[in-house]
PDB file of C-alpha atoms and ligand atoms in Angstrom:
ATOM      1  CA  MET Y 308      13.528   9.671  29.384  1.00  0.00           C
ATOM      2  CA  THR Y 309      13.052  10.758  32.750  1.00  0.00           C
ATOM      3  CA  GLN Y 310      10.095  12.741  35.104  1.00  0.00           C
ATOM      4  CA  ASN Y 311      11.889  15.773  35.905  1.00  0.00           C
ATOM      5  CA  GLU Y 312      14.313  17.231  33.246  1.00  0.00           C
ATOM      6  CA  VAL Y 313      13.120  19.385  30.523  1.00  0.00           C
ATOM      7  CA  TRP Y 314      12.188  17.846  27.785  1.00  0.00           C
ATOM      8  CA  THR Y 315      13.532  20.663  25.041  1.00  0.00           C
ATOM      9  CA  THR Y 316      12.324  19.480  21.573  1.00  0.00           C
ATOM     10  CA  LEU Y 317      15.417  20.138  20.555  1.00  0.00           C
ATOM     11  CA  LYS Y 318      16.405  17.275  22.901  1.00  0.00           C
ATOM     12  CA  VAL Y 319      13.409  14.981  22.418  1.00  0.00           C
ATOM     13  CA  LEU Y 320      14.657  14.149  19.533  1.00  0.00           C
ATOM     14  CA  THR Y 321      18.393  14.582  19.911  1.00  0.00           C
ATOM     15  CA  TRP Y 322      17.134  11.539  22.481  1.00  0.00           C
ATOM     16  CA  THR Y 323      14.598   9.290  20.065  1.00  0.00           C
ATOM     17  CA  LYS Y 324      16.979   9.480  17.235  1.00  0.00           C
ATOM     18  CA  GLU Y 325      19.933   7.542  19.235  1.00  0.00           C
ATOM     19  CA  PHE Y 326      16.425   5.531  20.891  1.00  0.00           C
ATOM     20  CA  LEU Y 327      15.290   4.269  17.547  1.00  0.00           C
ATOM     21  CA  LEU Y 328      19.156   4.211  15.937  1.00  0.00           C
ATOM     22  CA  SER Y 329      19.462   1.401  18.641  1.00  0.00           C
ATOM     23  CA  LYS Y 330      16.650  -0.482  17.475  1.00  0.00           C
ATOM     24  CA  GLY Y 331      17.265  -0.862  13.527  1.00  0.00           C
ATOM     25  CA  ILE Y 332      15.397   2.104  12.635  1.00  0.00           C
ATOM     26  CA  VAL Y 333      17.718   3.334   9.371  1.00  0.00           C
ATOM     27  CA  ASN Y 334      15.828   7.076   9.645  1.00  0.00           C
ATOM     28  CA  ALA Y 335      15.706   7.407  12.858  1.00  0.00           C
ATOM     29  CA  ARG Y 336      16.074  11.241  13.467  1.00  0.00           C
ATOM     30  CA  LEU Y 337      12.910  12.168  10.103  1.00  0.00           C
ATOM     31  CA  GLU Y 338      10.851   9.576  12.037  1.00  0.00           C
ATOM     32  CA  ALA Y 339      11.416  11.439  15.522  1.00  0.00           C
ATOM     33  CA  GLU Y 340      10.717  14.070  13.864  1.00  0.00           C
ATOM     34  CA  TRP Y 341       7.167  12.872  11.974  1.00  0.00           C
ATOM     35  CA  LEU Y 342       6.058  11.276  14.967  1.00  0.00           C
ATOM     36  CA  LEU Y 343       6.363  14.567  17.175  1.00  0.00           C
ATOM     37  CA  CYS Y 344       4.906  16.242  14.141  1.00  0.00           C
ATOM     38  CA  ALA Y 345       1.556  13.570  15.417  1.00  0.00           C
ATOM     39  CA  VAL Y 346       2.031  15.472  18.504  1.00  0.00           C
ATOM     40  CA  THR Y 347       2.482  18.344  18.445  1.00  0.00           C
ATOM     41  CA  GLY Y 348       0.393  19.720  14.868  1.00  0.00           C
ATOM     42  CA  LEU Y 349       2.758  21.453  14.510  1.00  0.00           C
ATOM     43  CA  ASP Y 350       4.708  20.298  10.612  1.00  0.00           C
ATOM     44  CA  ARG Y 351       8.578  19.802  10.409  1.00  0.00           C
ATOM     45  CA  VAL Y 352       9.191  23.746   9.921  1.00  0.00           C
ATOM     46  CA  GLY Y 353       7.568  23.959  13.198  1.00  0.00           C
ATOM     47  CA  LEU Y 354       9.176  22.131  14.832  1.00  0.00           C
ATOM     48  CA  TYR Y 355      12.561  23.774  13.840  1.00  0.00           C
ATOM     49  CA  LEU Y 356      10.780  27.162  15.288  1.00  0.00           C
ATOM     50  CA  GLN Y 357      11.253  26.039  18.976  1.00  0.00           C
ATOM     51  CA  TYR Y 358      13.562  23.692  19.012  1.00  0.00           C
ATOM     52  CA  ASP Y 359      14.257  25.525  22.365  1.00  0.00           C
ATOM     53  CA  LYS Y 360      10.619  25.138  24.202  1.00  0.00           C
ATOM     54  CA  PRO Y 361       9.961  22.277  26.160  1.00  0.00           C
ATOM     55  CA  LEU Y 362       7.367  19.540  25.838  1.00  0.00           C
ATOM     56  CA  ASN Y 363       4.193  19.590  28.222  1.00  0.00           C
ATOM     57  CA  GLU Y 364       3.402  16.521  30.341  1.00  0.00           C
ATOM     58  CA  SER Y 365       1.166  15.120  28.000  1.00  0.00           C
ATOM     59  CA  GLU Y 366       2.729  16.126  25.002  1.00  0.00           C
ATOM     60  CA  LEU Y 367       5.567  14.251  26.419  1.00  0.00           C
ATOM     61  CA  ALA Y 368       3.661  10.909  27.686  1.00  0.00           C
ATOM     62  CA  GLU Y 369       1.581  10.958  23.922  1.00  0.00           C
ATOM     63  CA  TYR Y 370       4.900  11.128  22.559  1.00  0.00           C
ATOM     64  CA  LYS Y 371       6.666   8.646  24.722  1.00  0.00           C
ATOM     65  CA  SER Y 372       3.505   6.142  23.547  1.00  0.00           C
ATOM     66  CA  LYS Y 373       4.234   6.218  19.685  1.00  0.00           C
ATOM     67  CA  VAL Y 374       8.062   5.753  20.734  1.00  0.00           C
ATOM     68  CA  ALA Y 375       7.840   2.803  21.932  1.00  0.00           C
ATOM     69  CA  ARG Y 376       5.483   1.210  19.858  1.00  0.00           C
ATOM     70  CA  ARG Y 377       7.694   3.054  17.206  1.00  0.00           C
ATOM     71  CA  ALA Y 378      10.798   0.683  18.638  1.00  0.00           C
ATOM     72  CA  LYS Y 379       8.992  -2.419  18.153  1.00  0.00           C
ATOM     73  CA  ARG Y 380       9.090  -2.084  15.793  1.00  0.00           C
ATOM     74  CA  GLU Y 381       5.172  -0.729  14.680  1.00  0.00           C
ATOM     75  CA  PRO Y 382       5.771   0.888  11.249  1.00  0.00           C
ATOM     76  CA  LEU Y 383       4.704   4.489  11.283  1.00  0.00           C
ATOM     77  CA  GLN Y 384       2.153   4.229   8.764  1.00  0.00           C
ATOM     78  CA  HIS Y 385       0.083   2.664  11.558  1.00  0.00           C
ATOM     79  CA  ILE Y 386       0.978   5.020  14.369  1.00  0.00           C
ATOM     80  CA  LEU Y 387       0.129   7.864  12.459  1.00  0.00           C
ATOM     81  CA  GLY Y 388      -2.464   6.405  11.039  1.00  0.00           C
ATOM     82  CA  SER Y 389      -1.623   7.166   7.602  1.00  0.00           C
ATOM     83  CA  GLN Y 390       0.782   6.886   4.097  1.00  0.00           C
ATOM     84  CA  GLU Y 391       0.169   8.837   0.951  1.00  0.00           C
ATOM     85  CA  PHE Y 392      -0.163   7.625  -2.182  1.00  0.00           C
ATOM     86  CA  TYR Y 393      -0.496   8.664  -5.894  1.00  0.00           C
ATOM     87  CA  GLY Y 394      -0.530  12.174  -4.645  1.00  0.00           C
ATOM     88  CA  LEU Y 395      -3.505  11.692  -1.574  1.00  0.00           C
ATOM     89  CA  GLU Y 396      -3.867  10.766   1.670  1.00  0.00           C
ATOM     90  CA  TYR Y 397      -4.386   6.949   3.162  1.00  0.00           C
ATOM     91  CA  GLU Y 398      -6.475   5.914   6.036  1.00  0.00           C
ATOM     92  CA  VAL Y 399      -3.540   3.093   7.240  1.00  0.00           C
ATOM     93  CA  THR Y 400      -4.800   0.431  10.180  1.00  0.00           C
ATOM     94  CA  ALA Y 401      -3.699  -2.838  10.662  1.00  0.00           C
ATOM     95  CA  ASP Y 402      -6.885  -4.590   8.669  1.00  0.00           C
ATOM     96  CA  VAL Y 403      -4.604  -2.833   5.634  1.00  0.00           C
ATOM     97  CA  LEU Y 404      -1.757  -3.601   3.574  1.00  0.00           C
ATOM     98  CA  VAL Y 405       1.107  -0.309   3.847  1.00  0.00           C
ATOM     99  CA  PRO Y 406       0.307   0.963   0.221  1.00  0.00           C
ATOM    100  CA  ARG Y 407       3.390   1.162  -1.361  1.00  0.00           C
ATOM    101  CA  HIS Y 408       5.224   3.650  -4.042  1.00  0.00           C
ATOM    102  CA  ASP Y 409       5.861   0.787  -5.862  1.00  0.00           C
ATOM    103  CA  THR Y 410       2.557   0.238  -6.866  1.00  0.00           C
ATOM    104  CA  GLU Y 411       1.972   3.379  -8.669  1.00  0.00           C
ATOM    105  CA  VAL Y 412       3.360   1.765 -11.214  1.00  0.00           C
ATOM    106  CA  LEU Y 413       0.669  -0.234 -11.745  1.00  0.00           C
ATOM    107  CA  VAL Y 414      -2.179   2.872 -11.885  1.00  0.00           C
ATOM    108  CA  SER Y 415       0.375   4.479 -13.999  1.00  0.00           C
ATOM    109  CA  GLU Y 416       0.255   1.703 -16.400  1.00  0.00           C
ATOM    110  CA  ALA Y 417      -3.351   1.341 -16.230  1.00  0.00           C
ATOM    111  CA  PHE Y 418      -4.508   4.850 -17.850  1.00  0.00           C
ATOM    112  CA  ALA Y 419      -1.348   4.438 -20.131  1.00  0.00           C
ATOM    113  CA  ARG Y 420      -2.481   1.664 -21.947  1.00  0.00           C
ATOM    114  CA  HIS Y 421      -6.437   1.589 -21.549  1.00  0.00           C
ATOM    115  CA  PRO Y 422      -7.945   5.600 -21.020  1.00  0.00           C
ATOM    116  CA  ASP Y 423     -10.870   5.209 -22.072  1.00  0.00           C
ATOM    117  CA  ALA Y 424     -12.077   2.235 -19.663  1.00  0.00           C
ATOM    118  CA  ALA Y 425     -15.201   2.658 -19.126  1.00  0.00           C
ATOM    119  CA  THR Y 426     -15.442  -0.187 -15.992  1.00  0.00           C
ATOM    120  CA  ILE Y 427     -12.930  -1.417 -14.152  1.00  0.00           C
ATOM    121  CA  LEU Y 428     -12.444  -4.152 -11.139  1.00  0.00           C
ATOM    122  CA  ASP Y 429      -9.875  -3.608  -8.696  1.00  0.00           C
ATOM    123  CA  ILE Y 430      -9.469  -7.214  -6.421  1.00  0.00           C
ATOM    124  CA  GLY Y 431      -7.296  -7.335  -3.153  1.00  0.00           C
ATOM    125  CA  THR Y 432      -8.018  -3.268  -2.742  1.00  0.00           C
ATOM    126  CA  GLY Y 433      -6.918  -3.606   0.457  1.00  0.00           C
ATOM    127  CA  SER Y 434      -7.120   0.548   1.983  1.00  0.00           C
ATOM    128  CA  GLY Y 435      -8.621   1.250  -1.598  1.00  0.00           C
ATOM    129  CA  CYS Y 436      -5.891   3.506  -2.563  1.00  0.00           C
ATOM    130  CA  ILE Y 437      -5.422   2.173  -6.249  1.00  0.00           C
ATOM    131  CA  ALA Y 438      -9.271   1.771  -6.629  1.00  0.00           C
ATOM    132  CA  ILE Y 439      -9.150   5.561  -5.491  1.00  0.00           C
ATOM    133  CA  SER Y 440      -6.228   6.507  -7.584  1.00  0.00           C
ATOM    134  CA  LEU Y 441      -7.959   4.850 -10.887  1.00  0.00           C
ATOM    135  CA  GLN Y 442     -11.767   7.518  -9.764  1.00  0.00           C
ATOM    136  CA  LYS Y 443      -9.364   9.975 -10.335  1.00  0.00           C
ATOM    137  CA  LEU Y 444      -7.546   9.620 -13.128  1.00  0.00           C
ATOM    138  CA  PHE Y 445     -10.798   7.738 -14.359  1.00  0.00           C
ATOM    139  CA  THR Y 446     -12.779  10.600 -14.468  1.00  0.00           C
ATOM    140  CA  LYS Y 447     -16.007   8.534 -15.942  1.00  0.00           C
ATOM    141  CA  ALA Y 448     -15.388   4.909 -15.143  1.00  0.00           C
ATOM    142  CA  LEU Y 449     -17.879   3.031 -12.514  1.00  0.00           C
ATOM    143  CA  ILE Y 450     -15.157   1.218 -10.843  1.00  0.00           C
ATOM    144  CA  THR Y 451     -15.523  -1.290  -8.394  1.00  0.00           C
ATOM    145  CA  ALA Y 452     -13.236  -2.851  -5.755  1.00  0.00           C
ATOM    146  CA  THR Y 453     -13.542  -6.188  -3.811  1.00  0.00           C
ATOM    147  CA  ASP Y 454     -11.921  -7.761  -1.028  1.00  0.00           C
ATOM    148  CA  ILE Y 455     -12.209 -10.829   0.988  1.00  0.00           C
ATOM    149  CA  SER Y 456     -11.254  -9.030   4.104  1.00  0.00           C
ATOM    150  CA  ALA Y 457     -14.543  -7.354   5.350  1.00  0.00           C
ATOM    151  CA  ALA Y 458     -12.622  -5.121   7.339  1.00  0.00           C
ATOM    152  CA  ALA Y 459     -10.377  -3.391   4.881  1.00  0.00           C
ATOM    153  CA  LEU Y 460     -12.950  -2.563   3.067  1.00  0.00           C
ATOM    154  CA  VAL Y 461     -14.634  -0.288   5.763  1.00  0.00           C
ATOM    155  CA  VAL Y 462     -10.817   1.474   5.727  1.00  0.00           C
ATOM    156  CA  ALA Y 463     -11.412   0.942   1.838  1.00  0.00           C
ATOM    157  CA  ARG Y 464     -15.099   2.654   2.230  1.00  0.00           C
ATOM    158  CA  ARG Y 465     -14.063   5.862   4.606  1.00  0.00           C
ATOM    159  CA  ASN Y 466     -10.695   6.851   2.218  1.00  0.00           C
ATOM    160  CA  ALA Y 467     -13.513   6.645  -0.545  1.00  0.00           C
ATOM    161  CA  GLU Y 468     -16.052   8.665   1.272  1.00  0.00           C
ATOM    162  CA  LYS Y 469     -12.678  11.029   2.248  1.00  0.00           C
ATOM    163  CA  HIS Y 470     -11.287  12.047  -0.836  1.00  0.00           C
ATOM    164  CA  GLY Y 471     -14.540  11.664  -2.679  1.00  0.00           C
ATOM    165  CA  ALA Y 472     -14.495   8.899  -4.835  1.00  0.00           C
ATOM    166  CA  SER Y 473     -17.428   7.184  -6.283  1.00  0.00           C
ATOM    167  CA  ILE Y 474     -16.818   3.332  -5.838  1.00  0.00           C
ATOM    168  CA  GLU Y 475     -18.604  -0.126  -5.344  1.00  0.00           C
ATOM    169  CA  PHE Y 476     -16.827  -2.611  -3.405  1.00  0.00           C
ATOM    170  CA  LEU Y 477     -18.223  -6.307  -2.377  1.00  0.00           C
ATOM    171  CA  VAL Y 478     -16.192  -8.795   0.517  1.00  0.00           C
ATOM    172  CA  GLY Y 479     -16.058 -11.812  -1.218  1.00  0.00           C
ATOM    173  CA  SER Y 480     -12.767 -13.860  -2.982  1.00  0.00           C
ATOM    174  CA  LEU Y 481     -11.177 -13.191  -6.138  1.00  0.00           C
ATOM    175  CA  PHE Y 482     -14.066 -12.488  -9.522  1.00  0.00           C
ATOM    176  CA  ALA Y 483     -16.948 -14.282  -6.478  1.00  0.00           C
ATOM    177  CA  PRO Y 484     -18.333 -10.821  -5.817  1.00  0.00           C
ATOM    178  CA  VAL Y 485     -18.614  -9.789  -9.200  1.00  0.00           C
ATOM    179  CA  ALA Y 486     -20.179 -13.203 -10.959  1.00  0.00           C
ATOM    180  CA  GLY Y 487     -21.544 -12.653 -14.247  1.00  0.00           C
ATOM    181  CA  ARG Y 488     -19.872  -9.460 -14.679  1.00  0.00           C
ATOM    182  CA  SER Y 489     -17.504  -8.331 -17.646  1.00  0.00           C
ATOM    183  CA  PHE Y 490     -15.238  -5.289 -17.053  1.00  0.00           C
ATOM    184  CA  ASP Y 491     -13.083  -3.455 -19.617  1.00  0.00           C
ATOM    185  CA  LEU Y 492      -9.851  -3.383 -17.306  1.00  0.00           C
ATOM    186  CA  ILE Y 493      -9.068  -5.102 -13.623  1.00  0.00           C
ATOM    187  CA  VAL Y 494      -6.266  -4.851 -11.897  1.00  0.00           C
ATOM    188  CA  SER Y 495      -4.573  -6.271  -8.846  1.00  0.00           C
ATOM    189  CA  ASN Y 496      -1.883  -6.089  -6.399  1.00  0.00           C
ATOM    190  CA  PRO Y 497      -2.152  -9.785  -4.579  1.00  0.00           C
ATOM    191  CA  PRO Y 498      -0.632 -11.290  -2.502  1.00  0.00           C
ATOM    192  CA  TYR Y 499       2.801 -12.168  -3.726  1.00  0.00           C
ATOM    193  CA  ILE Y 500       5.505 -13.301  -1.590  1.00  0.00           C
ATOM    194  CA  PRO Y 501       6.765 -16.465  -1.318  1.00  0.00           C
ATOM    195  CA  SER Y 502       5.366 -17.872   2.037  1.00  0.00           C
ATOM    196  CA  ALA Y 503       8.877 -18.826   3.308  1.00  0.00           C
ATOM    197  CA  GLU Y 504      10.512 -15.810   2.634  1.00  0.00           C
ATOM    198  CA  ILE Y 505       7.491 -14.364   4.897  1.00  0.00           C
ATOM    199  CA  GLU Y 506       9.739 -14.500   7.482  1.00  0.00           C
ATOM    200  CA  THR Y 507      12.820 -13.032   5.448  1.00  0.00           C
ATOM    201  CA  LEU Y 508      11.008  -9.047   5.779  1.00  0.00           C
ATOM    202  CA  ASP Y 509      11.523  -6.723   7.939  1.00  0.00           C
ATOM    203  CA  ARG Y 510       9.066  -6.696  11.438  1.00  0.00           C
ATOM    204  CA  GLU Y 511       7.064  -3.786  10.169  1.00  0.00           C
ATOM    205  CA  VAL Y 512       5.861  -5.780   6.636  1.00  0.00           C
ATOM    206  CA  ARG Y 513       5.912  -9.217   8.768  1.00  0.00           C
ATOM    207  CA  ASP Y 514       5.042  -8.414  11.782  1.00  0.00           C
ATOM    208  CA  TYR Y 515       2.240  -5.742  10.956  1.00  0.00           C
ATOM    209  CA  ASP Y 516       0.495  -6.019   7.386  1.00  0.00           C
ATOM    210  CA  PRO Y 517      -1.832  -8.292   7.037  1.00  0.00           C
ATOM    211  CA  ARG Y 518      -0.760 -12.036   6.538  1.00  0.00           C
ATOM    212  CA  SER Y 519      -2.924 -12.425   3.393  1.00  0.00           C
ATOM    213  CA  ALA Y 520      -2.159  -9.525   1.830  1.00  0.00           C
ATOM    214  CA  LEU Y 521       0.782 -10.553   1.758  1.00  0.00           C
ATOM    215  CA  ASP Y 522       1.366 -14.810   1.134  1.00  0.00           C
ATOM    216  CA  GLY Y 523       1.300 -15.840  -2.088  1.00  0.00           C
ATOM    217  CA  GLY Y 524       2.418 -19.963  -1.550  1.00  0.00           C
ATOM    218  CA  LYS Y 525       4.620 -21.773  -1.640  1.00  0.00           C
ATOM    219  CA  ASP Y 526       6.520 -19.742  -4.947  1.00  0.00           C
ATOM    220  CA  GLY Y 527       4.631 -16.433  -4.654  1.00  0.00           C
ATOM    221  CA  LEU Y 528       2.796 -17.495  -7.448  1.00  0.00           C
ATOM    222  CA  ASP Y 529      -0.758 -18.802  -6.057  1.00  0.00           C
ATOM    223  CA  ILE Y 530      -3.153 -15.899  -7.018  1.00  0.00           C
ATOM    224  CA  TYR Y 531      -2.215 -15.784  -9.983  1.00  0.00           C
ATOM    225  CA  ARG Y 532      -2.381 -18.857 -11.469  1.00  0.00           C
ATOM    226  CA  GLU Y 533      -6.499 -18.459 -10.176  1.00  0.00           C
ATOM    227  CA  LEU Y 534      -6.676 -15.386 -11.437  1.00  0.00           C
ATOM    228  CA  ILE Y 535      -4.756 -14.830 -15.254  1.00  0.00           C
ATOM    229  CA  PRO Y 536      -7.175 -18.180 -16.420  1.00  0.00           C
ATOM    230  CA  VAL Y 537     -10.193 -17.101 -15.158  1.00  0.00           C
ATOM    231  CA  ALA Y 538     -10.397 -12.621 -15.851  1.00  0.00           C
ATOM    232  CA  VAL Y 539     -10.895 -14.115 -19.218  1.00  0.00           C
ATOM    233  CA  THR Y 540     -14.446 -14.839 -18.120  1.00  0.00           C
ATOM    234  CA  TYR Y 541     -14.781 -11.333 -16.249  1.00  0.00           C
ATOM    235  CA  LEU Y 542     -13.345  -9.364 -19.418  1.00  0.00           C
ATOM    236  CA  HIS Y 543     -14.449  -7.972 -22.478  1.00  0.00           C
ATOM    237  CA  SER Y 544     -13.063  -8.367 -25.712  1.00  0.00           C
ATOM    238  CA  GLY Y 545      -9.392  -6.002 -25.688  1.00  0.00           C
ATOM    239  CA  GLY Y 546     -10.429  -5.163 -22.375  1.00  0.00           C
ATOM    240  CA  TRP Y 547      -7.295  -5.017 -20.255  1.00  0.00           C
ATOM    241  CA  LEU Y 548      -5.460  -7.090 -17.047  1.00  0.00           C
ATOM    242  CA  LEU Y 549      -3.014  -5.571 -15.150  1.00  0.00           C
ATOM    243  CA  VAL Y 550      -1.557  -7.407 -11.984  1.00  0.00           C
ATOM    244  CA  GLU Y 551       1.514  -6.498  -9.566  1.00  0.00           C
ATOM    245  CA  ILE Y 552       4.048  -8.799  -9.323  1.00  0.00           C
ATOM    246  CA  GLY Y 553       6.996  -9.122  -7.010  1.00  0.00           C
ATOM    247  CA  ALA Y 554      10.877  -8.734  -7.538  1.00  0.00           C
ATOM    248  CA  GLY Y 555      11.938 -11.802 -10.389  1.00  0.00           C
ATOM    249  CA  GLN Y 556       8.402 -13.120 -11.038  1.00  0.00           C
ATOM    250  CA  ALA Y 557       7.334 -10.957 -14.393  1.00  0.00           C
ATOM    251  CA  GLU Y 558       8.971 -14.285 -16.825  1.00  0.00           C
ATOM    252  CA  ASP Y 559       6.455 -16.962 -14.576  1.00  0.00           C
ATOM    253  CA  VAL Y 560       3.046 -14.575 -14.652  1.00  0.00           C
ATOM    254  CA  ALA Y 561       3.353 -13.535 -18.114  1.00  0.00           C
ATOM    255  CA  GLN Y 562       3.773 -17.142 -18.926  1.00  0.00           C
ATOM    256  CA  LEU Y 563       0.604 -17.456 -17.136  1.00  0.00           C
ATOM    257  CA  PHE Y 564      -0.880 -15.245 -19.491  1.00  0.00           C
ATOM    258  CA  ARG Y 565       0.860 -17.066 -22.538  1.00  0.00           C
ATOM    259  CA  THR Y 566      -1.105 -19.988 -20.939  1.00  0.00           C
ATOM    260  CA  ALA Y 567      -4.263 -19.110 -20.584  1.00  0.00           C
ATOM    261  CA  GLY Y 568      -4.263 -18.845 -24.542  1.00  0.00           C
ATOM    262  CA  CYS Y 569      -6.505 -15.320 -25.601  1.00  0.00           C
ATOM    263  CA  PHE Y 570      -4.544 -12.239 -24.068  1.00  0.00           C
ATOM    264  CA  SER Y 571      -2.228 -10.568 -25.979  1.00  0.00           C
ATOM    265  CA  GLU Y 572       1.567 -11.077 -25.552  1.00  0.00           C
ATOM    266  CA  PRO Y 573       2.372  -9.317 -22.139  1.00  0.00           C
ATOM    267  CA  CYS Y 574       4.384  -6.323 -21.716  1.00  0.00           C
ATOM    268  CA  VAL Y 575       6.190  -5.615 -18.025  1.00  0.00           C
ATOM    269  CA  SER Y 576       6.972  -2.511 -16.710  1.00  0.00           C
ATOM    270  CA  ARG Y 577       9.154  -1.739 -14.523  1.00  0.00           C
ATOM    271  CA  ASP Y 578       8.733   0.772 -10.574  1.00  0.00           C
ATOM    272  CA  PRO Y 579      11.551   3.322 -10.091  1.00  0.00           C
ATOM    273  CA  ALA Y 580      13.867   0.969  -8.461  1.00  0.00           C
ATOM    274  CA  GLY Y 581      14.236  -0.875 -12.512  1.00  0.00           C
ATOM    275  CA  ILE Y 582      12.673  -3.382 -11.004  1.00  0.00           C
ATOM    276  CA  ASP Y 583       9.893  -5.781 -12.947  1.00  0.00           C
ATOM    277  CA  ARG Y 584       6.720  -4.351 -11.048  1.00  0.00           C
ATOM    278  CA  VAL Y 585       3.376  -5.004 -13.462  1.00  0.00           C
ATOM    279  CA  VAL Y 586       2.161  -7.197 -16.029  1.00  0.00           C
ATOM    280  CA  GLY Y 587      -0.082  -6.688 -18.070  1.00  0.00           C
ATOM    281  CA  ALA Y 588      -2.509  -8.023 -21.565  1.00  0.00           C
ATOM    282  CA  TYR Y 589      -4.916  -7.475 -23.537  1.00  0.00           C
ATOM    283  CA  LEU Y 590      -8.146  -9.713 -24.160  1.00  0.00           C
ATOM    284  CA  LYS Y 591      -7.353 -10.732 -28.251  1.00  0.00           C
ATOM    285  CA  GLU Y 592     -10.791 -12.372 -28.752  1.00  0.00           C
ATOM    286  CA  LYS Y 593     -13.121 -14.020 -26.187  1.00  0.00           C
ATOM    287  CA  PRO Y 594     -12.708 -17.451 -26.311  1.00  0.00           C
TER     288      PRO Y 594
HETATM  289  N1  LIG H 921       5.297  -5.052  -2.260  1.00  0.00           N
HETATM  290  C1  LIG H 921       4.518  -5.651  -0.448  1.00  0.00           C
HETATM  291  C2  LIG H 921       5.996  -6.428  -0.170  1.00  0.00           C
HETATM  292  O1  LIG H 921       6.679  -5.960  -0.813  1.00  0.00           O
HETATM  293  C3  LIG H 921       4.203  -6.618  -0.925  1.00  0.00           C
HETATM  294  C4  LIG H 921       2.422  -6.308  -1.276  1.00  0.00           C
HETATM  295  C5  LIG H 921       1.946  -7.985  -2.034  1.00  0.00           C
HETATM  296  O2  LIG H 921       2.924  -9.100  -1.299  1.00  0.00           O
HETATM  297  N2  LIG H 921       1.079  -7.885  -3.110  1.00  0.00           N
HETATM  298  O3  LIG H 921       5.937  -6.272   0.957  1.00  0.00           O
END
């Protein structure tokens, strides 16, 4: 984009589409529109209605800087600062995993399995999207959410405030912040990518999502090995533990539930793409 040309909305969008495509971004035209919406304050229809209008200098400068960031494969959600999840818009920064629609299965399953849960724990809450969605479904439940990252909890707290959700946020690893307590329902989307696979992920994920939210150790199952047996101590009898899993991990994670000894036979739920995404079971009896 050079200075002296007249850059109309249409010309900008056409140029950006080609530029982003050349950088390996598949949804280039749509992303160009979203970036331009963010700069102009218009919605997509608004953009269409003023295709011939030139951008002013400050709009052009801001837009160029956002496009340059995207060209470096920074996630669109970091540039726009938000992502929708389960019908609500969440603030997203580099301190939290970008909420994924696949994770909505965890929320739906939690409500389907134990709609009467009065005390709920979300481990590794990140942006807070799971805990806040649960608060909207379980309107009377007391919800606690933990994360090892204090920086993530700053974002989660802002998201909870924005959506009027009352959630107890505690910093610390796994169950450490809730020692001595027990819950009707425990959910978690832990890091589950095998360490060696991280280098093969999209750059948006590999270079920008927090490593601590992705890396599940050699086979991706490290956190499940810690979390599942210990969860027994933190669940009421009849309480459910539901965890998100990565592709191909269902059987191994189900086996961890069986080995823990006092859970029901685990059930597996799929995401909209048909991939096993959530494994869960309830505690039959406290040992
Ligand atoms: N679902 C994320 C991904 O595939 C990974 C998140 C996680 O490890 N919990 O990129």
